[in-house]
Amino acid sequence: MSLKTEMMKKMIRLKREQEVWKDTKGEMLQVKRKNADPVNVFLYRPHNTEAPYPVIFNIHGGAWVGCDASELDSYCLDMAEKCGAFIVNINYTKLDIHPFPYPQNEIADTVKYFLDHSEEYQLDKGRFAVMGFSAGGHLAAASTLILHDQGIDLSAQVLCYPFLDFTKFNGLLDDKTMDVMKEVFFPEGVSANDPYISPVAAAGEQLKGIAPAVFACCGTDPLTEHSRKYNELLKEAGVSTEFRVWEKALHGFLEVNHKEYPDQDAKNPAQEAYAKEAENYIAEELKKIWRKA
C-alpha cells in the first residue's frame, strides 16, 4: 500500500474519532459473532407500543470511512416512536480498517443475531427491516442480498439516496481519488461487478422474492440514477417498491438535520422540512408493509 494511502487512512481515523457523539441515548451492545470480532450497536425501544416489536437495522452514511452511528442518535429516537419499532443502530467497521465485503457481512450477522435472540428482546421476526443512508444505503441493499441468498428474507429495505454501482461513477470522483479508493476498498479478488459490492449488478433471478424496497431520493443528487436503475431491476423481478424524490433536497438531508451534525449545506430549515416529510413517508410505508406481514 502506498505512503499516500497510509497517510490518508490515518487522517480518516483521526477525523472519525472527532465525530463520535458523546451524549448518546441508545443502549450500547456488542453483538457477538462466531470466529469474528463483535459488532457495536446502539439499541432504541419505542414507548407506547406493545411487543413483539418490528425491528429496523439502521445504517449510517459517510462514504464507508466516515461518521459514526452515534450521529444518528436523535434520528433513531424519533423513528423508534414514529414507526413503533425497535431500532438497532449499527456502527459497522469502516473500510480503512477492513475492506469490502466486511461491513456487509457484519450487518447480515447482526440481523441473524437478533433473529436468534428475538424472544429475549421481544421482537417480531416477520417484521425485520434495514434502513441505510448513502454509503449506508449501499450496505443495506447489499446485506439484504446476502441474507436473501442465505434464505433469510427481511420485510423491507429502506434505501435513502444510496450508492449502488461501483462500476460507474458518472464523474463523481476524480481519477486520483478513485485510485486511492480502489487500493483501500477493493483488495485482490474483490470485484466491483459482484452484486454484494454493486447491487445493480444482481441478476433478475437473484432479486426474485427479495424484500420490498422504499426509496427516498434527492432531485439534485447524481446518485438518484443509481436508485432509479435498481428500482427498475427490482420491479422487473416482481418486487414491490415505493420511489419518491424530493426535488430540492440535498444529499444527506435526512441525516444532517439533527443536533449531532455540524452545520453544512444540507442543514437548514428548508432541508429540515424535507427531512420531516421523508421521515413520515418512511414510517408510513413501513407500517403499510408490516400490516401485510
PDB file of C-alpha atoms in Angstrom:
ATOM      1  CA  MET A   1       0.000   0.000   0.000  1.00  0.00           C
ATOM      2  CA  SER A   2       1.356   3.423  -0.966  1.00  0.00           C
ATOM      3  CA  LEU A   3       2.569   6.010   1.542  1.00  0.00           C
ATOM      4  CA  LYS A   4      -0.126   8.386   0.269  1.00  0.00           C
ATOM      5  CA  THR A   5      -2.817   5.834   1.050  1.00  0.00           C
ATOM      6  CA  GLU A   6      -1.405   5.142   4.524  1.00  0.00           C
ATOM      7  CA  MET A   7      -1.403   8.871   5.301  1.00  0.00           C
ATOM      8  CA  MET A   8      -4.956   9.193   4.045  1.00  0.00           C
ATOM      9  CA  LYS A   9      -6.090   6.329   6.283  1.00  0.00           C
ATOM     10  CA  LYS A  10      -4.519   7.972   9.341  1.00  0.00           C
ATOM     11  CA  MET A  11      -6.269  11.264   8.562  1.00  0.00           C
ATOM     12  CA  ILE A  12      -9.583   9.451   8.112  1.00  0.00           C
ATOM     13  CA  ARG A  13      -9.272   7.764  11.512  1.00  0.00           C
ATOM     14  CA  LEU A  14      -8.361  10.994  13.291  1.00  0.00           C
ATOM     15  CA  LYS A  15     -11.350  12.783  11.772  1.00  0.00           C
ATOM     16  CA  ARG A  16     -13.681   9.887  12.587  1.00  0.00           C
ATOM     17  CA  GLU A  17     -12.649   9.928  16.247  1.00  0.00           C
ATOM     18  CA  GLN A  18     -13.830  13.537  16.401  1.00  0.00           C
ATOM     19  CA  GLU A  19     -17.270  12.627  15.035  1.00  0.00           C
ATOM     20  CA  VAL A  20     -18.420  10.438  17.941  1.00  0.00           C
ATOM     21  CA  TRP A  21     -21.461  11.913  19.695  1.00  0.00           C
ATOM     22  CA  LYS A  22     -20.795  11.912  23.431  1.00  0.00           C
ATOM     23  CA  ASP A  23     -24.372  12.184  24.748  1.00  0.00           C
ATOM     24  CA  THR A  24     -25.798   9.047  23.127  1.00  0.00           C
ATOM     25  CA  LYS A  25     -29.193   7.893  24.436  1.00  0.00           C
ATOM     26  CA  GLY A  26     -29.126   4.462  22.821  1.00  0.00           C
ATOM     27  CA  GLU A  27     -28.169   1.387  24.823  1.00  0.00           C
ATOM     28  CA  MET A  28     -24.756   0.128  23.728  1.00  0.00           C
ATOM     29  CA  LEU A  29     -24.332  -3.555  22.915  1.00  0.00           C
ATOM     30  CA  GLN A  30     -21.632  -5.695  21.346  1.00  0.00           C
ATOM     31  CA  VAL A  31     -23.156  -8.298  19.043  1.00  0.00           C
ATOM     32  CA  LYS A  32     -21.036 -11.408  19.356  1.00  0.00           C
ATOM     33  CA  ARG A  33     -20.116 -13.358  16.214  1.00  0.00           C
ATOM     34  CA  LYS A  34     -18.549 -16.753  15.707  1.00  0.00           C
ATOM     35  CA  ASN A  35     -14.890 -16.548  14.639  1.00  0.00           C
ATOM     36  CA  ALA A  36     -15.138 -12.783  14.071  1.00  0.00           C
ATOM     37  CA  ASP A  37     -14.932  -9.541  16.011  1.00  0.00           C
ATOM     38  CA  PRO A  38     -18.190  -8.329  17.615  1.00  0.00           C
ATOM     39  CA  VAL A  39     -20.284  -5.559  16.058  1.00  0.00           C
ATOM     40  CA  ASN A  40     -21.005  -2.427  18.092  1.00  0.00           C
ATOM     41  CA  VAL A  41     -24.644  -1.306  18.048  1.00  0.00           C
ATOM     42  CA  PHE A  42     -26.980   1.099  19.853  1.00  0.00           C
ATOM     43  CA  LEU A  43     -30.491  -0.042  20.781  1.00  0.00           C
ATOM     44  CA  TYR A  44     -33.664   2.078  20.990  1.00  0.00           C
ATOM     45  CA  ARG A  45     -37.051   0.858  22.231  1.00  0.00           C
ATOM     46  CA  PRO A  46     -40.369   2.527  21.365  1.00  0.00           C
ATOM     47  CA  HIS A  47     -42.749   3.788  24.028  1.00  0.00           C
ATOM     48  CA  ASN A  48     -46.498   3.077  23.957  1.00  0.00           C
ATOM     49  CA  THR A  49     -46.028   0.145  21.575  1.00  0.00           C
ATOM     50  CA  GLU A  50     -46.845  -3.408  22.523  1.00  0.00           C
ATOM     51  CA  ALA A  51     -44.344  -6.201  21.994  1.00  0.00           C
ATOM     52  CA  PRO A  52     -43.376  -8.078  19.941  1.00  0.00           C
ATOM     53  CA  TYR A  53     -41.775  -5.131  18.141  1.00  0.00           C
ATOM     54  CA  PRO A  54     -40.908  -4.714  14.478  1.00  0.00           C
ATOM     55  CA  VAL A  55     -37.192  -4.021  14.010  1.00  0.00           C
ATOM     56  CA  ILE A  56     -35.224  -1.507  11.929  1.00  0.00           C
ATOM     57  CA  PHE A  57     -31.498  -2.043  11.444  1.00  0.00           C
ATOM     58  CA  ASN A  58     -30.199   1.493  10.895  1.00  0.00           C
ATOM     59  CA  ILE A  59     -27.021   2.031   8.845  1.00  0.00           C
ATOM     60  CA  HIS A  60     -25.342   5.450   8.725  1.00  0.00           C
ATOM     61  CA  GLY A  61     -23.572   7.048   5.763  1.00  0.00           C
ATOM     62  CA  GLY A  62     -20.152   8.635   5.478  1.00  0.00           C
ATOM     63  CA  ALA A  63     -18.502   7.258   2.323  1.00  0.00           C
ATOM     64  CA  TRP A  64     -17.768   3.929   4.095  1.00  0.00           C
ATOM     65  CA  VAL A  65     -14.941   5.519   6.095  1.00  0.00           C
ATOM     66  CA  GLY A  66     -16.501   8.476   7.928  1.00  0.00           C
ATOM     67  CA  CYS A  67     -19.150   9.285  10.514  1.00  0.00           C
ATOM     68  CA  ASP A  68     -20.336   7.202  13.441  1.00  0.00           C
ATOM     69  CA  ALA A  69     -23.620   5.521  14.345  1.00  0.00           C
ATOM     70  CA  SER A  70     -23.903   7.816  17.367  1.00  0.00           C
ATOM     71  CA  GLU A  71     -24.515  10.735  14.973  1.00  0.00           C
ATOM     72  CA  LEU A  72     -27.931   9.242  14.197  1.00  0.00           C
ATOM     73  CA  ASP A  73     -28.873   9.005  17.873  1.00  0.00           C
ATOM     74  CA  SER A  74     -31.745  11.518  17.815  1.00  0.00           C
ATOM     75  CA  TYR A  75     -32.883  10.232  14.403  1.00  0.00           C
ATOM     76  CA  CYS A  76     -33.195   6.723  15.845  1.00  0.00           C
ATOM     77  CA  LEU A  77     -35.077   8.030  18.862  1.00  0.00           C
ATOM     78  CA  ASP A  78     -37.550   9.798  16.553  1.00  0.00           C
ATOM     79  CA  MET A  79     -38.007   6.821  14.230  1.00  0.00           C
ATOM     80  CA  ALA A  80     -38.484   4.384  17.094  1.00  0.00           C
ATOM     81  CA  GLU A  81     -41.563   6.386  18.085  1.00  0.00           C
ATOM     82  CA  LYS A  82     -42.816   7.163  14.555  1.00  0.00           C
ATOM     83  CA  CYS A  83     -42.551   3.539  13.460  1.00  0.00           C
ATOM     84  CA  GLY A  84     -43.281   1.907  16.814  1.00  0.00           C
ATOM     85  CA  ALA A  85     -40.132  -0.098  16.167  1.00  0.00           C
ATOM     86  CA  PHE A  86     -37.107  -1.441  17.986  1.00  0.00           C
ATOM     87  CA  ILE A  87     -34.053   0.212  16.362  1.00  0.00           C
ATOM     88  CA  VAL A  88     -30.652  -1.446  16.054  1.00  0.00           C
ATOM     89  CA  ASN A  89     -28.237   1.330  15.070  1.00  0.00           C
ATOM     90  CA  ILE A  90     -25.155  -0.407  13.622  1.00  0.00           C
ATOM     91  CA  ASN A  91     -21.642   1.030  13.965  1.00  0.00           C
ATOM     92  CA  TYR A  92     -20.146  -1.052  11.174  1.00  0.00           C
ATOM     93  CA  THR A  93     -16.394  -1.353  10.650  1.00  0.00           C
ATOM     94  CA  LYS A  94     -15.037   1.206   8.182  1.00  0.00           C
ATOM     95  CA  LEU A  95     -13.198   0.267   5.022  1.00  0.00           C
ATOM     96  CA  ASP A  96      -9.867   1.755   6.064  1.00  0.00           C
ATOM     97  CA  ILE A  97      -9.838  -0.993   8.732  1.00  0.00           C
ATOM     98  CA  HIS A  98     -11.433  -3.903   6.840  1.00  0.00           C
ATOM     99  CA  PRO A  99     -12.311  -3.666   3.111  1.00  0.00           C
ATOM    100  CA  PHE A 100     -15.379  -4.998   1.300  1.00  0.00           C
ATOM    101  CA  PRO A 101     -17.300  -7.168   1.953  1.00  0.00           C
ATOM    102  CA  TYR A 102     -16.537  -6.970   5.705  1.00  0.00           C
ATOM    103  CA  PRO A 103     -19.225  -4.408   6.688  1.00  0.00           C
ATOM    104  CA  GLN A 104     -21.875  -6.145   4.549  1.00  0.00           C
ATOM    105  CA  ASN A 105     -21.251  -9.365   6.478  1.00  0.00           C
ATOM    106  CA  GLU A 106     -21.296  -7.523   9.817  1.00  0.00           C
ATOM    107  CA  ILE A 107     -24.783  -6.244   9.067  1.00  0.00           C
ATOM    108  CA  ALA A 108     -26.012  -9.650   7.900  1.00  0.00           C
ATOM    109  CA  ASP A 109     -24.586 -11.257  11.056  1.00  0.00           C
ATOM    110  CA  THR A 110     -26.238  -8.604  13.235  1.00  0.00           C
ATOM    111  CA  VAL A 111     -29.624  -9.369  11.669  1.00  0.00           C
ATOM    112  CA  LYS A 112     -29.087 -13.082  12.298  1.00  0.00           C
ATOM    113  CA  TYR A 113     -28.115 -12.416  15.929  1.00  0.00           C
ATOM    114  CA  PHE A 114     -31.388 -10.634  16.632  1.00  0.00           C
ATOM    115  CA  LEU A 115     -33.353 -13.321  14.800  1.00  0.00           C
ATOM    116  CA  ASP A 116     -31.744 -15.855  17.137  1.00  0.00           C
ATOM    117  CA  HIS A 117     -32.447 -13.649  20.189  1.00  0.00           C
ATOM    118  CA  SER A 118     -35.895 -12.414  19.190  1.00  0.00           C
ATOM    119  CA  GLU A 119     -37.636 -13.761  22.299  1.00  0.00           C
ATOM    120  CA  GLU A 120     -35.084 -12.137  24.600  1.00  0.00           C
ATOM    121  CA  TYR A 121     -35.681  -8.718  23.005  1.00  0.00           C
ATOM    122  CA  GLN A 122     -39.420  -9.278  22.320  1.00  0.00           C
ATOM    123  CA  LEU A 123     -39.064  -8.902  18.546  1.00  0.00           C
ATOM    124  CA  ASP A 124     -41.344  -9.924  15.680  1.00  0.00           C
ATOM    125  CA  LYS A 125     -39.141 -11.990  13.341  1.00  0.00           C
ATOM    126  CA  GLY A 126     -41.577 -11.410  10.473  1.00  0.00           C
ATOM    127  CA  ARG A 127     -41.084  -7.619  10.582  1.00  0.00           C
ATOM    128  CA  PHE A 128     -37.330  -7.056  10.309  1.00  0.00           C
ATOM    129  CA  ALA A 129     -36.210  -4.185   8.023  1.00  0.00           C
ATOM    130  CA  VAL A 130     -32.955  -2.458   7.118  1.00  0.00           C
ATOM    131  CA  MET A 131     -32.602   1.284   6.542  1.00  0.00           C
ATOM    132  CA  GLY A 132     -29.483   2.980   5.222  1.00  0.00           C
ATOM    133  CA  PHE A 133     -28.270   6.369   4.008  1.00  0.00           C
ATOM    134  CA  SER A 134     -25.869   6.955   1.101  1.00  0.00           C
ATOM    135  CA  ALA A 135     -22.995   4.520   1.820  1.00  0.00           C
ATOM    136  CA  GLY A 136     -25.284   3.010   4.445  1.00  0.00           C
ATOM    137  CA  GLY A 137     -27.959   2.587   1.775  1.00  0.00           C
ATOM    138  CA  HIS A 138     -25.421   0.639  -0.242  1.00  0.00           C
ATOM    139  CA  LEU A 139     -24.682  -1.610   2.746  1.00  0.00           C
ATOM    140  CA  ALA A 140     -28.408  -2.042   3.413  1.00  0.00           C
ATOM    141  CA  ALA A 141     -29.100  -3.207  -0.138  1.00  0.00           C
ATOM    142  CA  ALA A 142     -26.012  -5.441  -0.239  1.00  0.00           C
ATOM    143  CA  SER A 143     -26.693  -7.104   3.124  1.00  0.00           C
ATOM    144  CA  THR A 144     -30.314  -7.671   2.084  1.00  0.00           C
ATOM    145  CA  LEU A 145     -28.986  -9.546  -0.967  1.00  0.00           C
ATOM    146  CA  ILE A 146     -26.604 -11.589   1.172  1.00  0.00           C
ATOM    147  CA  LEU A 147     -29.365 -12.585   3.579  1.00  0.00           C
ATOM    148  CA  HIS A 148     -31.756 -13.352   0.717  1.00  0.00           C
ATOM    149  CA  ASP A 149     -29.188 -15.672  -0.857  1.00  0.00           C
ATOM    150  CA  GLN A 150     -28.863 -17.399   2.528  1.00  0.00           C
ATOM    151  CA  GLY A 151     -32.619 -17.985   2.698  1.00  0.00           C
ATOM    152  CA  ILE A 152     -33.337 -15.143   5.148  1.00  0.00           C
ATOM    153  CA  ASP A 153     -35.824 -12.590   3.842  1.00  0.00           C
ATOM    154  CA  LEU A 154     -36.416  -9.262   5.518  1.00  0.00           C
ATOM    155  CA  SER A 155     -39.767  -7.500   5.441  1.00  0.00           C
ATOM    156  CA  ALA A 156     -38.393  -4.290   3.884  1.00  0.00           C
ATOM    157  CA  GLN A 157     -35.305  -2.389   2.774  1.00  0.00           C
ATOM    158  CA  VAL A 158     -35.343   1.405   3.060  1.00  0.00           C
ATOM    159  CA  LEU A 159     -32.743   2.955   0.752  1.00  0.00           C
ATOM    160  CA  CYS A 160     -32.111   6.668   1.253  1.00  0.00           C
ATOM    161  CA  TYR A 161     -30.084   8.244  -1.585  1.00  0.00           C
ATOM    162  CA  PRO A 162     -27.966   5.061  -1.790  1.00  0.00           C
ATOM    163  CA  PHE A 163     -24.767   4.431  -3.725  1.00  0.00           C
ATOM    164  CA  LEU A 164     -25.427   1.204  -5.632  1.00  0.00           C
ATOM    165  CA  ASP A 165     -22.976   0.952  -8.525  1.00  0.00           C
ATOM    166  CA  PHE A 166     -19.191   0.835  -8.174  1.00  0.00           C
ATOM    167  CA  THR A 167     -18.802   0.053 -11.872  1.00  0.00           C
ATOM    168  CA  LYS A 168     -19.779   3.589 -12.920  1.00  0.00           C
ATOM    169  CA  PHE A 169     -19.041   6.776 -11.038  1.00  0.00           C
ATOM    170  CA  ASN A 170     -20.521   9.247 -13.531  1.00  0.00           C
ATOM    171  CA  GLY A 171     -17.822  11.821 -12.767  1.00  0.00           C
ATOM    172  CA  LEU A 172     -18.469  11.728  -9.023  1.00  0.00           C
ATOM    173  CA  LEU A 173     -14.782  11.289  -8.204  1.00  0.00           C
ATOM    174  CA  ASP A 174     -11.540  12.371  -9.846  1.00  0.00           C
ATOM    175  CA  ASP A 175      -9.043   9.779 -11.083  1.00  0.00           C
ATOM    176  CA  LYS A 176      -6.585  10.269  -8.201  1.00  0.00           C
ATOM    177  CA  THR A 177      -9.296   9.757  -5.590  1.00  0.00           C
ATOM    178  CA  MET A 178     -10.514   6.698  -7.481  1.00  0.00           C
ATOM    179  CA  ASP A 179      -7.028   5.176  -7.463  1.00  0.00           C
ATOM    180  CA  VAL A 180      -6.751   5.563  -3.684  1.00  0.00           C
ATOM    181  CA  MET A 181     -10.301   4.279  -3.169  1.00  0.00           C
ATOM    182  CA  LYS A 182      -9.622   1.140  -5.176  1.00  0.00           C
ATOM    183  CA  GLU A 183      -6.491   0.463  -3.124  1.00  0.00           C
ATOM    184  CA  VAL A 184      -8.383   0.834   0.178  1.00  0.00           C
ATOM    185  CA  PHE A 185     -11.811  -0.578  -0.728  1.00  0.00           C
ATOM    186  CA  PHE A 186     -11.049  -3.413  -3.129  1.00  0.00           C
ATOM    187  CA  PRO A 187      -8.449  -5.989  -2.094  1.00  0.00           C
ATOM    188  CA  GLU A 188      -7.329  -8.549  -4.633  1.00  0.00           C
ATOM    189  CA  GLY A 189     -10.189 -10.867  -5.553  1.00  0.00           C
ATOM    190  CA  VAL A 190     -12.973  -8.362  -4.813  1.00  0.00           C
ATOM    191  CA  SER A 191     -14.755  -7.182  -7.963  1.00  0.00           C
ATOM    192  CA  ALA A 192     -16.931  -4.110  -8.444  1.00  0.00           C
ATOM    193  CA  ASN A 193     -19.209  -6.358 -10.544  1.00  0.00           C
ATOM    194  CA  ASP A 194     -20.068  -8.540  -7.547  1.00  0.00           C
ATOM    195  CA  PRO A 195     -23.748  -7.897  -6.589  1.00  0.00           C
ATOM    196  CA  TYR A 196     -22.716  -7.724  -2.932  1.00  0.00           C
ATOM    197  CA  ILE A 197     -20.480  -4.791  -3.927  1.00  0.00           C
ATOM    198  CA  SER A 198     -22.660  -3.245  -6.659  1.00  0.00           C
ATOM    199  CA  PRO A 199     -26.286  -4.307  -6.064  1.00  0.00           C
ATOM    200  CA  VAL A 200     -27.310  -3.091  -9.538  1.00  0.00           C
ATOM    201  CA  ALA A 201     -25.204  -5.967 -10.895  1.00  0.00           C
ATOM    202  CA  ALA A 202     -27.622  -8.510  -9.408  1.00  0.00           C
ATOM    203  CA  ALA A 203     -29.288 -10.767 -11.953  1.00  0.00           C
ATOM    204  CA  GLY A 204     -33.080 -10.684 -12.140  1.00  0.00           C
ATOM    205  CA  GLU A 205     -33.410 -14.225 -10.834  1.00  0.00           C
ATOM    206  CA  GLN A 206     -31.347 -13.322  -7.762  1.00  0.00           C
ATOM    207  CA  LEU A 207     -33.732 -10.490  -6.906  1.00  0.00           C
ATOM    208  CA  LYS A 208     -36.943 -12.520  -7.073  1.00  0.00           C
ATOM    209  CA  GLY A 209     -38.647 -12.695  -3.688  1.00  0.00           C
ATOM    210  CA  ILE A 210     -36.301 -10.174  -2.060  1.00  0.00           C
ATOM    211  CA  ALA A 211     -37.623  -7.637   0.460  1.00  0.00           C
ATOM    212  CA  PRO A 212     -39.857  -4.790  -0.801  1.00  0.00           C
ATOM    213  CA  ALA A 213     -37.904  -1.544  -1.236  1.00  0.00           C
ATOM    214  CA  VAL A 214     -38.698   2.007  -0.153  1.00  0.00           C
ATOM    215  CA  PHE A 215     -36.552   4.675  -1.838  1.00  0.00           C
ATOM    216  CA  ALA A 216     -36.061   8.248  -0.598  1.00  0.00           C
ATOM    217  CA  CYS A 217     -34.014  10.282  -3.087  1.00  0.00           C
ATOM    218  CA  CYS A 218     -32.824  13.821  -3.826  1.00  0.00           C
ATOM    219  CA  GLY A 219     -33.524  15.583  -7.104  1.00  0.00           C
ATOM    220  CA  THR A 220     -30.151  17.339  -7.108  1.00  0.00           C
ATOM    221  CA  ASP A 221     -28.186  14.146  -6.401  1.00  0.00           C
ATOM    222  CA  PRO A 222     -26.417  12.165  -9.184  1.00  0.00           C
ATOM    223  CA  LEU A 223     -26.895   9.039  -7.046  1.00  0.00           C
ATOM    224  CA  THR A 224     -30.614   9.197  -7.778  1.00  0.00           C
ATOM    225  CA  GLU A 225     -29.785   7.487 -11.084  1.00  0.00           C
ATOM    226  CA  HIS A 226     -28.422   4.529  -9.096  1.00  0.00           C
ATOM    227  CA  SER A 227     -31.747   4.298  -7.290  1.00  0.00           C
ATOM    228  CA  ARG A 228     -33.794   4.560 -10.485  1.00  0.00           C
ATOM    229  CA  LYS A 229     -31.803   1.735 -12.041  1.00  0.00           C
ATOM    230  CA  TYR A 230     -32.130  -0.534  -9.002  1.00  0.00           C
ATOM    231  CA  ASN A 231     -35.802   0.312  -8.631  1.00  0.00           C
ATOM    232  CA  GLU A 232     -36.419  -0.828 -12.215  1.00  0.00           C
ATOM    233  CA  LEU A 233     -34.456  -4.051 -11.675  1.00  0.00           C
ATOM    234  CA  LEU A 234     -36.494  -4.828  -8.573  1.00  0.00           C
ATOM    235  CA  LYS A 235     -39.806  -4.141 -10.309  1.00  0.00           C
ATOM    236  CA  GLU A 236     -38.790  -6.327 -13.268  1.00  0.00           C
ATOM    237  CA  ALA A 237     -38.147  -9.128 -10.752  1.00  0.00           C
ATOM    238  CA  GLY A 238     -41.662  -8.685  -9.332  1.00  0.00           C
ATOM    239  CA  VAL A 239     -40.545  -6.915  -6.147  1.00  0.00           C
ATOM    240  CA  SER A 240     -42.825  -4.280  -4.655  1.00  0.00           C
ATOM    241  CA  THR A 241     -41.210  -0.819  -4.476  1.00  0.00           C
ATOM    242  CA  GLU A 242     -42.061   2.739  -3.465  1.00  0.00           C
ATOM    243  CA  PHE A 243     -39.998   5.513  -5.029  1.00  0.00           C
ATOM    244  CA  ARG A 244     -40.053   9.160  -4.048  1.00  0.00           C
ATOM    245  CA  VAL A 245     -37.790  12.083  -4.927  1.00  0.00           C
ATOM    246  CA  TRP A 246     -37.538  15.375  -3.026  1.00  0.00           C
ATOM    247  CA  GLU A 247     -36.562  17.597  -5.948  1.00  0.00           C
ATOM    248  CA  LYS A 248     -34.906  20.356  -3.909  1.00  0.00           C
ATOM    249  CA  ALA A 249     -33.402  18.133  -1.225  1.00  0.00           C
ATOM    250  CA  LEU A 250     -29.626  17.868  -0.905  1.00  0.00           C
ATOM    251  CA  HIS A 251     -27.694  14.654  -0.406  1.00  0.00           C
ATOM    252  CA  GLY A 252     -27.610  13.816   3.301  1.00  0.00           C
ATOM    253  CA  PHE A 253     -30.689  15.892   4.183  1.00  0.00           C
ATOM    254  CA  LEU A 254     -32.293  13.129   6.253  1.00  0.00           C
ATOM    255  CA  GLU A 255     -29.237  12.581   8.432  1.00  0.00           C
ATOM    256  CA  VAL A 256     -27.709  16.002   8.957  1.00  0.00           C
ATOM    257  CA  ASN A 257     -30.790  17.879  10.176  1.00  0.00           C
ATOM    258  CA  HIS A 258     -30.320  16.608  13.708  1.00  0.00           C
ATOM    259  CA  LYS A 259     -28.390  18.099  16.620  1.00  0.00           C
ATOM    260  CA  GLU A 260     -25.477  15.687  16.348  1.00  0.00           C
ATOM    261  CA  TYR A 261     -24.362  17.040  12.965  1.00  0.00           C
ATOM    262  CA  PRO A 262     -22.328  20.230  12.432  1.00  0.00           C
ATOM    263  CA  ASP A 263     -23.528  22.998  10.117  1.00  0.00           C
ATOM    264  CA  GLN A 264     -23.315  22.192   6.395  1.00  0.00           C
ATOM    265  CA  ASP A 265     -25.168  22.917   3.148  1.00  0.00           C
ATOM    266  CA  ALA A 266     -27.912  20.343   3.738  1.00  0.00           C
ATOM    267  CA  LYS A 267     -28.588  21.555   7.296  1.00  0.00           C
ATOM    268  CA  ASN A 268     -31.088  24.404   7.227  1.00  0.00           C
ATOM    269  CA  PRO A 269     -34.823  24.955   7.875  1.00  0.00           C
ATOM    270  CA  ALA A 270     -35.898  24.170   4.302  1.00  0.00           C
ATOM    271  CA  GLN A 271     -33.953  20.914   4.179  1.00  0.00           C
ATOM    272  CA  GLU A 272     -35.168  20.021   7.682  1.00  0.00           C
ATOM    273  CA  ALA A 273     -38.755  20.349   6.441  1.00  0.00           C
ATOM    274  CA  TYR A 274     -37.993  17.930   3.602  1.00  0.00           C
ATOM    275  CA  ALA A 275     -36.382  15.590   6.145  1.00  0.00           C
ATOM    276  CA  LYS A 276     -39.514  15.542   8.306  1.00  0.00           C
ATOM    277  CA  GLU A 277     -41.629  14.746   5.229  1.00  0.00           C
ATOM    278  CA  ALA A 278     -39.246  11.936   4.311  1.00  0.00           C
ATOM    279  CA  GLU A 279     -39.284  10.512   7.850  1.00  0.00           C
ATOM    280  CA  ASN A 280     -43.084  10.434   7.808  1.00  0.00           C
ATOM    281  CA  TYR A 281     -43.074   8.843   4.342  1.00  0.00           C
ATOM    282  CA  ILE A 282     -40.663   6.103   5.503  1.00  0.00           C
ATOM    283  CA  ALA A 283     -42.669   5.441   8.665  1.00  0.00           C
ATOM    284  CA  GLU A 284     -45.969   5.177   6.783  1.00  0.00           C
ATOM    285  CA  GLU A 285     -44.537   2.911   4.083  1.00  0.00           C
ATOM    286  CA  LEU A 286     -43.022   0.595   6.681  1.00  0.00           C
ATOM    287  CA  LYS A 287     -46.302   0.446   8.580  1.00  0.00           C
ATOM    288  CA  LYS A 288     -48.143  -0.481   5.356  1.00  0.00           C
ATOM    289  CA  ILE A 289     -45.672  -3.291   4.695  1.00  0.00           C
ATOM    290  CA  TRP A 290     -45.813  -4.523   8.278  1.00  0.00           C
ATOM    291  CA  ARG A 291     -49.623  -4.566   8.300  1.00  0.00           C
ATOM    292  CA  LYS A 292     -49.436  -7.073   5.429  1.00  0.00           C
ATOM    293  CA  ALA A 293     -46.782  -9.199   7.138  1.00  0.00           C
TER     294      ALA A 293
END
